[in-house]
Amino acid sequence: MAPAYEIRAGGDVKNKKQSMADLKLRRLNELNGRLTEDLNRPRIRVSEASGSLVQYCNSTKDFMVPSIWGQ
């Protein structure tokens, strides 16, 4: 009578756990790199950005605004 369960050939549990740990470490290192890049990205204050946007809107003509049509 054949055994109910067989051990798969070529599948070492220790190797599988090690490869999963390596994969997890690689993913964490990639995430850490992306977060570091995000942290080092130059930033400006919201007040500066909104002031720049207001200045742009006041100095740029918008031809889609109906209030200037017919002029």
Tab-separated table of N, CA and C in Angstrom:
chain	number	residue	atom	x	y	z
A	1	MET	N	0.838	-1.171	0.000
A	1	MET	CA	0.000	0.000	0.000
A	1	MET	C	0.899	1.255	0.000
A	2	ALA	N	0.571	2.232	-0.837
A	2	ALA	CA	1.363	3.462	-0.966
A	2	ALA	C	1.085	4.366	0.225
A	3	PRO	N	2.117	5.128	0.635
A	3	PRO	CA	1.895	6.048	1.758
A	3	PRO	C	0.904	7.145	1.358
A	4	ALA	N	0.177	7.675	2.326
A	4	ALA	CA	-0.849	8.689	2.066
A	4	ALA	C	-0.230	10.011	1.634
A	5	TYR	N	0.921	10.325	2.184
A	5	TYR	CA	1.583	11.575	1.850
A	5	TYR	C	3.008	11.291	1.401
A	6	GLU	N	3.424	12.021	0.368
A	6	GLU	CA	4.789	11.864	-0.116
A	6	GLU	C	5.517	13.196	-0.027
A	7	ILE	N	6.798	13.121	0.234
A	7	ILE	CA	7.627	14.316	0.239
A	7	ILE	C	7.990	14.633	-1.205
A	8	ARG	N	7.770	15.860	-1.597
A	8	ARG	CA	8.081	16.253	-2.973
A	8	ARG	C	9.577	16.268	-3.183
A	9	ALA	N	9.986	15.798	-4.334
A	9	ALA	CA	11.409	15.789	-4.671
A	9	ALA	C	11.828	17.193	-5.091
A	10	GLY	N	12.996	17.633	-4.633
A	10	GLY	CA	13.540	18.928	-5.050
A	10	GLY	C	12.990	20.104	-4.270
A	11	GLY	N	12.156	19.908	-3.300
A	11	GLY	CA	11.589	21.020	-2.543
A	11	GLY	C	12.081	21.002	-1.121
A	12	ASP	N	13.102	21.748	-0.872
A	12	ASP	CA	13.656	21.821	0.474
A	12	ASP	C	12.963	22.953	1.223
A	13	VAL	N	12.363	22.650	2.348
A	13	VAL	CA	11.614	23.643	3.105
A	13	VAL	C	12.520	24.772	3.578
A	14	LYS	N	13.720	24.446	3.984
A	14	LYS	CA	14.652	25.461	4.463
A	14	LYS	C	15.021	26.438	3.344
A	15	ASN	N	15.260	25.909	2.135
A	15	ASN	CA	15.565	26.777	0.990
A	15	ASN	C	14.383	27.670	0.656
A	16	LYS	N	13.179	27.118	0.729
A	16	LYS	CA	11.985	27.891	0.404
A	16	LYS	C	11.805	29.028	1.404
A	17	LYS	N	12.016	28.737	2.683
A	17	LYS	CA	11.894	29.789	3.690
A	17	LYS	C	12.956	30.864	3.491
A	18	GLN	N	14.164	30.449	3.135
A	18	GLN	CA	15.250	31.408	2.903
A	18	GLN	C	14.939	32.284	1.707
A	19	SER	N	14.417	31.678	0.628
A	19	SER	CA	14.102	32.475	-0.559
A	19	SER	C	12.952	33.439	-0.275
A	20	MET	N	11.994	33.026	0.544
A	20	MET	CA	10.904	33.937	0.914
A	20	MET	C	11.444	35.089	1.763
A	21	ALA	N	12.374	34.784	2.664
A	21	ALA	CA	12.976	35.838	3.480
A	21	ALA	C	13.782	36.798	2.609
A	22	ASP	N	14.502	36.266	1.618
A	22	ASP	CA	15.263	37.119	0.693
A	22	ASP	C	14.333	38.015	-0.110
A	23	LEU	N	13.211	37.451	-0.561
A	23	LEU	CA	12.241	38.227	-1.325
A	23	LEU	C	11.659	39.341	-0.464
A	24	LYS	N	11.319	39.017	0.770
A	24	LYS	CA	10.762	40.019	1.675
A	24	LYS	C	11.790	41.123	1.952
A	25	LEU	N	13.047	40.734	2.161
A	25	LEU	CA	14.103	41.715	2.392
A	25	LEU	C	14.294	42.619	1.187
A	26	ARG	N	14.268	42.033	-0.007
A	26	ARG	CA	14.433	42.838	-1.226
A	26	ARG	C	13.285	43.832	-1.374
A	27	ARG	N	12.058	43.387	-1.098
A	27	ARG	CA	10.907	44.291	-1.205
A	27	ARG	C	11.000	45.419	-0.186
A	28	LEU	N	11.415	45.087	1.027
A	28	LEU	CA	11.561	46.130	2.041
A	28	LEU	C	12.658	47.122	1.675
A	29	ASN	N	13.749	46.630	1.102
A	29	ASN	CA	14.819	47.533	0.659
A	29	ASN	C	14.350	48.439	-0.467
A	30	GLU	N	13.554	47.909	-1.396
A	30	GLU	CA	13.019	48.730	-2.486
A	30	GLU	C	12.071	49.787	-1.934
A	31	LEU	N	11.217	49.386	-0.995
A	31	LEU	CA	10.295	50.346	-0.385
A	31	LEU	C	11.064	51.424	0.363
A	32	ASN	N	12.088	51.021	1.081
A	32	ASN	CA	12.917	51.972	1.810
A	32	ASN	C	13.562	52.967	0.845
A	33	GLY	N	14.038	52.485	-0.289
A	33	GLY	CA	14.625	53.376	-1.291
A	33	GLY	C	13.621	54.366	-1.842
A	34	ARG	N	12.401	53.887	-2.141
A	34	ARG	CA	11.365	54.794	-2.657
A	34	ARG	C	10.972	55.834	-1.617
A	35	LEU	N	10.860	55.415	-0.368
A	35	LEU	CA	10.508	56.359	0.689
A	35	LEU	C	11.617	57.378	0.920
A	36	THR	N	12.865	56.956	0.803
A	36	THR	CA	13.992	57.880	0.938
A	36	THR	C	13.989	58.908	-0.191
A	37	GLU	N	13.714	58.454	-1.426
A	37	GLU	CA	13.616	59.382	-2.558
A	37	GLU	C	12.490	60.382	-2.330
A	38	ASP	N	11.366	59.897	-1.823
A	38	ASP	CA	10.230	60.775	-1.552
A	38	ASP	C	10.583	61.799	-0.479
A	39	LEU	N	11.316	61.370	0.526
A	39	LEU	CA	11.714	62.278	1.597
A	39	LEU	C	12.679	63.342	1.095
A	40	ASN	N	13.538	62.993	0.155
A	40	ASN	CA	14.542	63.932	-0.357
A	40	ASN	C	14.010	64.843	-1.460
A	41	ARG	N	12.766	64.626	-1.900
A	41	ARG	CA	12.186	65.452	-2.967
A	41	ARG	C	12.029	66.883	-2.464
A	42	PRO	N	12.423	67.869	-3.277
A	42	PRO	CA	12.286	69.271	-2.835
A	42	PRO	C	10.805	69.640	-2.680
A	43	ARG	N	10.526	70.399	-1.653
A	43	ARG	CA	9.143	70.783	-1.349
A	43	ARG	C	9.061	72.295	-1.154
A	44	ILE	N	7.848	72.820	-1.392
A	44	ILE	CA	7.595	74.231	-1.118
A	44	ILE	C	6.363	74.312	-0.219
A	45	ARG	N	6.220	75.426	0.463
A	45	ARG	CA	5.069	75.610	1.347
A	45	ARG	C	3.810	75.840	0.520
A	46	VAL	N	2.679	75.503	1.108
A	46	VAL	CA	1.394	75.679	0.428
A	46	VAL	C	1.151	77.153	0.142
A	47	SER	N	1.537	78.017	1.046
A	47	SER	CA	1.333	79.455	0.829
A	47	SER	C	2.117	79.946	-0.395
A	48	GLU	N	3.335	79.422	-0.580
A	48	GLU	CA	4.127	79.797	-1.755
A	48	GLU	C	3.484	79.262	-3.031
A	49	ALA	N	3.009	78.024	-2.986
A	49	ALA	CA	2.392	77.425	-4.174
A	49	ALA	C	1.105	78.158	-4.547
A	50	SER	N	0.293	78.486	-3.556
A	50	SER	CA	-0.959	79.182	-3.863
A	50	SER	C	-0.690	80.602	-4.359
A	51	GLY	N	0.321	81.259	-3.795
A	51	GLY	CA	0.679	82.587	-4.292
A	51	GLY	C	1.157	82.538	-5.726
A	52	SER	N	1.931	81.520	-6.051
A	52	SER	CA	2.402	81.350	-7.419
A	52	SER	C	1.242	81.075	-8.369
A	53	LEU	N	0.288	80.299	-7.921
A	53	LEU	CA	-0.887	79.993	-8.754
A	53	LEU	C	-1.731	81.237	-8.986
A	54	VAL	N	-1.922	82.035	-7.954
A	54	VAL	CA	-2.689	83.279	-8.105
A	54	VAL	C	-1.964	84.221	-9.061
A	55	GLN	N	-0.664	84.331	-8.940
A	55	GLN	CA	0.114	85.193	-9.827
A	55	GLN	C	-0.013	84.715	-11.279
A	56	TYR	N	0.063	83.408	-11.492
A	56	TYR	CA	-0.061	82.863	-12.843
A	56	TYR	C	-1.446	83.169	-13.420
A	57	CYS	N	-2.476	82.960	-12.608
A	57	CYS	CA	-3.848	83.196	-13.095
A	57	CYS	C	-4.087	84.664	-13.414
A	58	ASN	N	-3.491	85.544	-12.641
A	58	ASN	CA	-3.673	86.982	-12.898
A	58	ASN	C	-2.870	87.465	-14.100
A	59	SER	N	-1.777	86.810	-14.423
A	59	SER	CA	-0.933	87.282	-15.513
A	59	SER	C	-1.175	86.551	-16.838
A	60	THR	N	-1.991	85.519	-16.840
A	60	THR	CA	-2.229	84.732	-18.050
A	60	THR	C	-3.668	84.924	-18.505
A	61	LYS	N	-3.849	85.276	-19.780
A	61	LYS	CA	-5.199	85.448	-20.329
A	61	LYS	C	-5.801	84.089	-20.636
A	62	ASP	N	-7.070	83.933	-20.278
A	62	ASP	CA	-7.799	82.700	-20.564
A	62	ASP	C	-8.896	83.046	-21.566
A	63	PHE	N	-8.769	82.524	-22.766
A	63	PHE	CA	-9.709	82.854	-23.821
A	63	PHE	C	-10.998	82.045	-23.727
A	64	MET	N	-11.095	81.167	-22.766
A	64	MET	CA	-12.316	80.387	-22.581
A	64	MET	C	-13.254	81.015	-21.549
A	65	VAL	N	-12.865	82.132	-20.958
A	65	VAL	CA	-13.707	82.804	-19.969
A	65	VAL	C	-14.694	83.700	-20.718
A	66	PRO	N	-15.994	83.462	-20.528
A	66	PRO	CA	-16.992	84.214	-21.302
A	66	PRO	C	-17.021	85.718	-21.024
A	67	SER	N	-16.511	86.171	-19.884
A	67	SER	CA	-16.586	87.599	-19.551
A	67	SER	C	-15.742	88.450	-20.498
A	68	ILE	N	-14.781	87.887	-21.209
A	68	ILE	CA	-13.961	88.675	-22.124
A	68	ILE	C	-14.388	88.486	-23.574
A	69	TRP	N	-15.438	87.693	-23.828
A	69	TRP	CA	-15.872	87.474	-25.210
A	69	TRP	C	-16.501	88.760	-25.756
A	70	GLY	N	-16.251	89.051	-26.996
A	70	GLY	CA	-16.817	90.221	-27.658
A	70	GLY	C	-16.000	91.482	-27.431
A	71	GLN	N	-14.896	91.358	-26.749
A	71	GLN	CA	-14.078	92.567	-26.526
A	71	GLN	C	-12.990	92.660	-27.562
